Tab-separated table of N, CA and C in Angstrom:
chain	number	residue	atom	x	y	z
A	1	UNK	N	113.108	76.050	111.335
A	1	UNK	CA	113.375	77.467	111.483
A	1	UNK	C	114.202	77.955	110.289
A	2	UNK	N	113.760	79.034	109.685
A	2	UNK	CA	114.486	79.595	108.556
A	2	UNK	C	115.755	80.292	109.050
A	3	UNK	N	116.848	80.017	108.385
A	3	UNK	CA	118.104	80.691	108.699
A	3	UNK	C	118.647	81.344	107.440
A	4	UNK	N	119.217	82.526	107.620
A	4	UNK	CA	119.753	83.297	106.506
A	4	UNK	C	121.183	83.700	106.828
A	5	UNK	N	122.065	83.510	105.866
A	5	UNK	CA	123.469	83.857	106.069
A	5	UNK	C	123.925	84.720	104.904
A	6	UNK	N	124.339	85.944	105.231
A	6	UNK	CA	124.829	86.857	104.203
A	6	UNK	C	126.340	86.739	104.070
A	7	UNK	N	126.822	87.062	102.887
A	7	UNK	CA	128.267	87.124	102.657
A	7	UNK	C	128.525	88.071	101.493
A	8	UNK	N	129.789	88.470	101.356
A	8	UNK	CA	130.175	89.287	100.222
A	8	UNK	C	130.465	90.737	100.540
A	9	UNK	N	130.182	91.172	101.756
A	9	UNK	CA	130.480	92.542	102.100
A	9	UNK	C	131.985	92.791	102.104
A	10	UNK	N	132.355	94.028	101.789
A	10	UNK	CA	133.790	94.344	101.702
A	10	UNK	C	133.968	95.857	101.667
A	11	UNK	N	135.211	96.275	101.643
A	11	UNK	CA	135.572	97.672	101.434
A	11	UNK	C	135.874	97.850	99.954
A	12	UNK	N	135.234	98.828	99.333
A	12	UNK	CA	135.407	99.042	97.898
A	12	UNK	C	135.441	100.540	97.631
A	13	UNK	N	136.119	100.922	96.576
A	13	UNK	CA	136.173	102.336	96.208
A	13	UNK	C	134.899	102.747	95.488
A	14	UNK	N	134.592	104.020	95.564
A	14	UNK	CA	133.431	104.546	94.848
A	14	UNK	C	133.546	104.210	93.367
A	15	UNK	N	132.417	103.809	92.794
A	15	UNK	CA	132.396	103.387	91.402
A	15	UNK	C	132.609	101.903	91.220
A	16	UNK	N	132.995	101.233	92.284
A	16	UNK	CA	133.253	99.802	92.219
A	16	UNK	C	131.998	98.977	92.336
A	17	UNK	N	132.199	97.658	92.372
A	17	UNK	CA	131.080	96.709	92.416
A	17	UNK	C	131.298	95.677	93.504
A	18	UNK	N	130.203	95.144	93.991
A	18	UNK	CA	130.217	94.041	94.943
A	18	UNK	C	129.015	93.162	94.673
A	19	UNK	N	129.143	91.902	95.027
A	19	UNK	CA	128.014	90.979	94.932
A	19	UNK	C	127.775	90.370	96.305
A	20	UNK	N	126.613	90.646	96.847
A	20	UNK	CA	126.231	90.060	98.134
A	20	UNK	C	125.445	88.780	97.892
A	21	UNK	N	125.635	87.821	98.782
A	21	UNK	CA	124.903	86.562	98.711
A	21	UNK	C	124.127	86.344	99.994
A	22	UNK	N	122.984	85.727	99.850
A	22	UNK	CA	122.155	85.345	100.992
A	22	UNK	C	121.778	83.883	100.805
A	23	UNK	N	122.307	83.027	101.675
A	23	UNK	CA	121.998	81.598	101.624
A	23	UNK	C	120.916	81.298	102.648
A	24	UNK	N	119.816	80.732	102.182
A	24	UNK	CA	118.676	80.448	103.052
A	24	UNK	C	118.525	78.951	103.267
A	25	UNK	N	118.087	78.599	104.449
A	25	UNK	CA	117.793	77.199	104.752
A	25	UNK	C	116.607	77.143	105.687
A	26	UNK	N	115.960	75.984	105.722
A	26	UNK	CA	114.845	75.801	106.634
A	26	UNK	C	113.482	76.144	106.070
A	27	UNK	N	113.429	76.533	104.776
A	27	UNK	CA	112.113	76.802	104.183
A	27	UNK	C	111.322	75.492	104.091
A	28	UNK	N	110.034	75.585	104.384
A	28	UNK	CA	109.180	74.406	104.282
A	28	UNK	C	108.411	74.385	102.973
A	29	UNK	N	108.648	75.348	102.120
A	29	UNK	CA	108.016	75.380	100.809
A	29	UNK	C	109.070	75.756	99.773
A	30	UNK	N	108.716	75.597	98.493
A	30	UNK	CA	109.681	75.874	97.435
A	30	UNK	C	109.807	77.370	97.128
A	31	UNK	N	108.722	78.114	97.297
A	31	UNK	CA	108.724	79.519	96.929
A	31	UNK	C	108.939	80.402	98.155
A	32	UNK	N	109.527	81.554	97.918
A	32	UNK	CA	109.839	82.445	99.031
A	32	UNK	C	110.010	83.865	98.502
A	33	UNK	N	109.937	84.789	99.431
A	33	UNK	CA	110.286	86.186	99.151
A	33	UNK	C	111.449	86.544	100.052
A	34	UNK	N	112.497	87.051	99.461
A	34	UNK	CA	113.657	87.495	100.233
A	34	UNK	C	113.966	88.934	99.851
A	35	UNK	N	114.244	89.722	100.837
A	35	UNK	CA	114.579	91.116	100.628
A	35	UNK	C	115.949	91.457	101.166
A	36	UNK	N	116.515	92.512	100.621
A	36	UNK	CA	117.762	93.079	101.140
A	36	UNK	C	117.452	94.421	101.790
A	37	UNK	N	117.985	94.603	102.962
A	37	UNK	CA	117.832	95.847	103.706
A	37	UNK	C	119.218	96.355	104.080
A	38	UNK	N	119.295	97.623	104.447
A	38	UNK	CA	120.568	98.147	104.911
A	38	UNK	C	120.328	99.172	106.012
A	39	UNK	N	121.339	99.263	106.876
A	39	UNK	CA	121.299	100.269	107.937
A	39	UNK	C	122.639	100.977	107.948
A	40	UNK	N	122.588	102.252	107.611
A	40	UNK	CA	123.797	103.075	107.650
A	40	UNK	C	123.942	103.679	109.044
A	41	UNK	N	125.141	104.035	109.444
A	41	UNK	CA	125.342	104.620	110.773
A	41	UNK	C	124.460	105.844	110.970
A	42	UNK	N	123.716	105.839	112.067
A	42	UNK	CA	122.882	106.988	112.399
A	42	UNK	C	121.613	107.109	111.581
A	43	UNK	N	121.316	106.100	110.770
A	43	UNK	CA	120.116	106.172	109.927
A	43	UNK	C	119.186	105.003	110.209
A	44	UNK	N	117.959	105.154	109.737
A	44	UNK	CA	116.969	104.091	109.870
A	44	UNK	C	117.280	102.956	108.894
A	45	UNK	N	116.807	101.770	109.254
A	45	UNK	CA	116.923	100.647	108.328
A	45	UNK	C	116.107	100.946	107.069
A	46	UNK	N	116.656	100.574	105.931
A	46	UNK	CA	116.036	100.903	104.640
A	46	UNK	C	115.901	99.644	103.794
A	47	UNK	N	114.746	99.470	103.202
A	47	UNK	CA	114.560	98.372	102.257
A	47	UNK	C	115.224	98.711	100.940
A	48	UNK	N	116.056	97.815	100.444
A	48	UNK	CA	116.824	98.056	99.231
A	48	UNK	C	116.195	97.367	98.017
A	49	UNK	N	115.914	96.091	98.176
A	49	UNK	CA	115.387	95.319	97.050
A	49	UNK	C	114.772	94.043	97.576
A	50	UNK	N	113.855	93.473	96.817
A	50	UNK	CA	113.293	92.185	97.185
A	50	UNK	C	112.898	91.419	95.931
A	51	UNK	N	112.791	90.111	96.094
A	51	UNK	CA	112.474	89.248	94.961
A	51	UNK	C	111.562	88.122	95.390
A	52	UNK	N	110.651	87.779	94.500
A	52	UNK	CA	109.784	86.630	94.713
A	52	UNK	C	110.309	85.478	93.865
A	53	UNK	N	110.580	84.358	94.491
A	53	UNK	CA	111.145	83.240	93.736
A	53	UNK	C	110.108	82.603	92.822
A	54	UNK	N	108.826	82.791	93.103
A	54	UNK	CA	107.784	82.113	92.326
A	54	UNK	C	107.611	82.702	90.940
A	55	UNK	N	107.736	84.038	90.821
A	55	UNK	CA	107.512	84.662	89.512
A	55	UNK	C	108.643	85.578	89.095
A	56	UNK	N	109.646	85.730	89.963
A	56	UNK	CA	110.797	86.557	89.619
A	56	UNK	C	110.544	88.045	89.726
A	57	UNK	N	109.371	88.427	90.226
A	57	UNK	CA	109.103	89.860	90.390
A	57	UNK	C	110.069	90.465	91.403
A	58	UNK	N	110.431	91.715	91.144
A	58	UNK	CA	111.403	92.396	91.998
A	58	UNK	C	110.927	93.804	92.355
A	59	UNK	N	111.486	94.304	93.431
A	59	UNK	CA	111.276	95.685	93.850
A	59	UNK	C	112.637	96.295	94.154
A	60	UNK	N	112.748	97.595	93.895
A	60	UNK	CA	113.975	98.322	94.236
A	60	UNK	C	113.600	99.675	94.824
A	61	UNK	N	114.362	100.100	95.805
A	61	UNK	CA	114.193	101.465	96.259
A	61	UNK	C	114.800	102.393	95.209
A	62	UNK	N	114.290	103.620	95.125
A	62	UNK	CA	114.673	104.515	94.031
A	62	UNK	C	116.175	104.772	93.958
A	63	UNK	N	116.823	104.849	95.112
A	63	UNK	CA	118.228	105.245	95.127
A	63	UNK	C	119.166	104.201	94.523
A	64	UNK	N	118.685	102.976	94.322
A	64	UNK	CA	119.555	101.933	93.762
A	64	UNK	C	119.115	101.464	92.388
A	65	UNK	N	118.004	101.958	91.912
A	65	UNK	CA	117.520	101.538	90.595
A	65	UNK	C	118.563	101.853	89.518
A	66	UNK	N	118.792	100.872	88.669
A	66	UNK	CA	119.788	101.038	87.619
A	66	UNK	C	121.203	100.705	88.057
A	67	UNK	N	121.417	100.539	89.353
A	67	UNK	CA	122.761	100.221	89.854
A	67	UNK	C	122.808	98.836	90.509
A	68	UNK	N	121.752	98.457	91.186
A	68	UNK	CA	121.705	97.172	91.888
A	68	UNK	C	120.769	96.222	91.146
A	69	UNK	N	121.111	94.947	91.164
A	69	UNK	CA	120.272	93.915	90.565
A	69	UNK	C	120.140	92.754	91.533
A	70	UNK	N	118.905	92.379	91.824
A	70	UNK	CA	118.647	91.239	92.700
A	70	UNK	C	118.310	90.024	91.842
A	71	UNK	N	118.775	88.868	92.271
A	71	UNK	CA	118.483	87.639	91.535
A	71	UNK	C	118.404	86.484	92.528
A	72	UNK	N	117.833	85.386	92.068
A	72	UNK	CA	117.718	84.235	92.955
A	72	UNK	C	118.081	82.963	92.219
A	73	UNK	N	118.621	82.034	92.958
A	73	UNK	CA	118.897	80.682	92.466
A	73	UNK	C	118.035	79.758	93.310
A	74	UNK	N	116.911	79.353	92.751
A	74	UNK	CA	115.947	78.593	93.533
A	74	UNK	C	116.492	77.235	93.971
A	75	UNK	N	117.309	76.640	93.130
A	75	UNK	CA	117.869	75.335	93.475
A	75	UNK	C	118.764	75.427	94.703
A	76	UNK	N	119.470	76.537	94.818
A	76	UNK	CA	120.370	76.732	95.958
A	76	UNK	C	119.711	77.501	97.090
A	77	UNK	N	118.461	77.938	96.896
A	77	UNK	CA	117.780	78.763	97.895
A	77	UNK	C	118.678	79.936	98.286
A	78	UNK	N	119.196	80.587	97.277
A	78	UNK	CA	120.090	81.714	97.496
A	78	UNK	C	119.616	82.925	96.706
A	79	UNK	N	119.858	84.074	97.272
A	79	UNK	CA	119.514	85.336	96.628
A	79	UNK	C	120.768	86.196	96.595
A	80	UNK	N	120.931	86.915	95.493
A	80	UNK	CA	122.140	87.716	95.298
A	80	UNK	C	121.765	89.172	95.053
A	81	UNK	N	122.639	90.047	95.463
A	81	UNK	CA	122.466	91.469	95.181
A	81	UNK	C	123.740	91.968	94.514
A	82	UNK	N	123.662	92.164	93.202
A	82	UNK	CA	124.791	92.693	92.461
A	82	UNK	C	124.736	94.210	92.543
A	83	UNK	N	125.779	94.785	93.097
A	83	UNK	CA	125.807	96.233	93.309
A	83	UNK	C	126.914	96.826	92.447
A	84	UNK	N	126.562	97.768	91.594
A	84	UNK	CA	127.525	98.433	90.735
A	84	UNK	C	127.461	99.939	90.959
A	85	UNK	N	128.449	100.632	90.415
A	85	UNK	CA	128.512	102.099	90.564
A	85	UNK	C	128.287	102.508	92.010
A	86	UNK	N	128.961	101.836	92.898
A	86	UNK	CA	128.753	102.089	94.326
A	86	UNK	C	129.162	103.497	94.723
A	87	UNK	N	128.421	104.032	95.669
A	87	UNK	CA	128.643	105.390	96.164
A	87	UNK	C	128.920	105.324	97.664
A	88	UNK	N	129.605	106.320	98.193
A	88	UNK	CA	129.844	106.328	99.642
A	88	UNK	C	128.549	106.223	100.452
A	89	UNK	N	127.478	106.770	99.931
A	89	UNK	CA	126.202	106.697	100.657
A	89	UNK	C	125.589	105.300	100.658
A	90	UNK	N	126.183	104.362	99.925
A	90	UNK	CA	125.746	102.967	99.999
A	90	UNK	C	126.375	102.237	101.189
A	91	UNK	N	127.286	102.895	101.863
A	91	UNK	CA	127.935	102.292	103.031
A	91	UNK	C	126.911	101.965	104.099
A	92	UNK	N	126.888	100.721	104.513
A	92	UNK	CA	125.895	100.265	105.498
A	92	UNK	C	126.153	98.798	105.818
A	93	UNK	N	125.476	98.325	106.849
A	93	UNK	CA	125.373	96.885	107.058
A	93	UNK	C	124.166	96.418	106.252
A	94	UNK	N	124.379	95.417	105.434
A	94	UNK	CA	123.326	94.888	104.572
A	94	UNK	C	122.809	93.578	105.154
A	95	UNK	N	121.500	93.491	105.244
A	95	UNK	CA	120.842	92.307	105.794
A	95	UNK	C	119.927	91.696	104.750
A	96	UNK	N	119.846	90.373	104.732
A	96	UNK	CA	118.771	89.764	103.967
A	96	UNK	C	117.715	89.273	104.949
A	97	UNK	N	116.490	89.228	104.465
A	97	UNK	CA	115.363	88.857	105.308
A	97	UNK	C	114.365	88.080	104.474
A	98	UNK	N	113.601	87.231	105.140
A	98	UNK	CA	112.614	86.406	104.457
A	98	UNK	C	111.260	86.536	105.133
A	99	UNK	N	110.218	86.372	104.328
A	99	UNK	CA	108.862	86.441	104.861
A	99	UNK	C	108.294	85.041	105.069
A	100	UNK	N	107.294	84.946	105.940
A	100	UNK	CA	106.550	83.695	106.084
A	100	UNK	C	105.586	83.528	104.928
A	101	UNK	N	105.140	84.625	104.362
A	101	UNK	CA	104.209	84.578	103.246
A	101	UNK	C	104.898	84.855	101.937
A	102	UNK	N	104.139	85.383	100.983
A	102	UNK	CA	104.682	85.669	99.656
A	102	UNK	C	104.467	87.127	99.254
A	103	UNK	N	104.377	88.016	100.251
A	103	UNK	CA	104.190	89.427	99.956
A	103	UNK	C	105.515	90.055	99.563
A	104	UNK	N	105.564	90.635	98.386
A	104	UNK	CA	106.764	91.325	97.910
A	104	UNK	C	106.735	92.741	98.480
A	105	UNK	N	107.731	93.070	99.273
A	105	UNK	CA	107.669	94.335	99.997
A	105	UNK	C	109.066	94.833	100.328
A	106	UNK	N	109.166	96.153	100.529
A	106	UNK	CA	110.405	96.757	101.031
A	106	UNK	C	110.220	97.260	102.459
A	107	UNK	N	109.134	96.849	103.097
A	107	UNK	CA	108.881	97.235	104.476
A	107	UNK	C	109.395	96.154	105.416
A	108	UNK	N	110.246	96.512	106.315
A	108	UNK	CA	110.842	95.539	107.227
A	108	UNK	C	109.797	94.814	108.058
A	109	UNK	N	108.696	95.476	108.354
A	109	UNK	CA	107.665	94.882	109.205
A	109	UNK	C	107.058	93.631	108.556
A	110	UNK	N	107.195	93.493	107.270
A	110	UNK	CA	106.625	92.342	106.566
A	110	UNK	C	107.545	91.125	106.598
A	111	UNK	N	108.730	91.277	107.156
A	111	UNK	CA	109.711	90.198	107.134
A	111	UNK	C	109.848	89.562	108.511
A	112	UNK	N	109.990	88.234	108.512
A	112	UNK	CA	109.952	87.477	109.761
A	112	UNK	C	111.307	86.915	110.184
A	113	UNK	N	112.184	86.714	109.228
A	113	UNK	CA	113.481	86.099	109.529
A	113	UNK	C	114.582	87.010	108.991
A	114	UNK	N	115.653	87.122	109.766
A	114	UNK	CA	116.723	88.052	109.416
A	114	UNK	C	118.079	87.383	109.566
A	115	UNK	N	118.984	87.769	108.678
A	115	UNK	CA	120.361	87.330	108.807
A	115	UNK	C	121.127	88.257	109.728
A	116	UNK	N	122.411	87.951	109.905
A	116	UNK	CA	123.257	88.706	110.819
A	116	UNK	C	123.806	89.985	110.191
A	117	UNK	N	123.827	90.046	108.885
A	117	UNK	CA	124.316	91.238	108.211
A	117	UNK	C	125.740	91.110	107.715
A	118	UNK	N	126.055	91.898	106.695
A	118	UNK	CA	127.410	91.944	106.151
A	118	UNK	C	127.737	93.409	105.850
A	119	UNK	N	128.940	93.825	106.220
A	119	UNK	CA	129.320	95.230	106.115
A	119	UNK	C	129.786	95.559	104.702
A	120	UNK	N	129.214	96.624	104.165
A	120	UNK	CA	129.668	97.184	102.893
A	120	UNK	C	130.159	98.599	103.168
A	121	UNK	N	131.397	98.859	102.811
A	121	UNK	CA	131.975	100.185	103.001
A	121	UNK	C	132.489	100.692	101.660
A	122	UNK	N	132.005	101.854	101.266
A	122	UNK	CA	132.411	102.443	99.990
A	122	UNK	C	133.218	103.703	100.293
A	123	UNK	N	134.458	103.711	99.897
A	123	UNK	CA	135.330	104.858	100.166
A	123	UNK	C	135.296	105.823	98.990
A	124	UNK	N	135.444	107.089	99.309
A	124	UNK	CA	135.394	108.121	98.255
A	124	UNK	C	136.777	108.398	97.683
């Protein structure tokens, strides 16, 4: 069973930076797709970014392009989300998720395994 554990969430001032980590275990293959999602209070879950470990291809939602960078360490089966120039509207619980297949997507329906989430709060 695939397990995902997020870490790195914190309270930060607007304009600051944070690095989220997602440690994965239980994969039965070397390659994987992991995505980051977030849910802000009173809002729908939103796909933020995703990465394919096989070719390094990435996706970003428009609101984070140029500010967030996703990366992976295949040896550690870990994925990171470097967040810079944070805004109060980035405040949310951030989740990492993994697919059973290799489809690179920002749609939650394509993801099969989910972590517990880590809180990111950006103060103005």
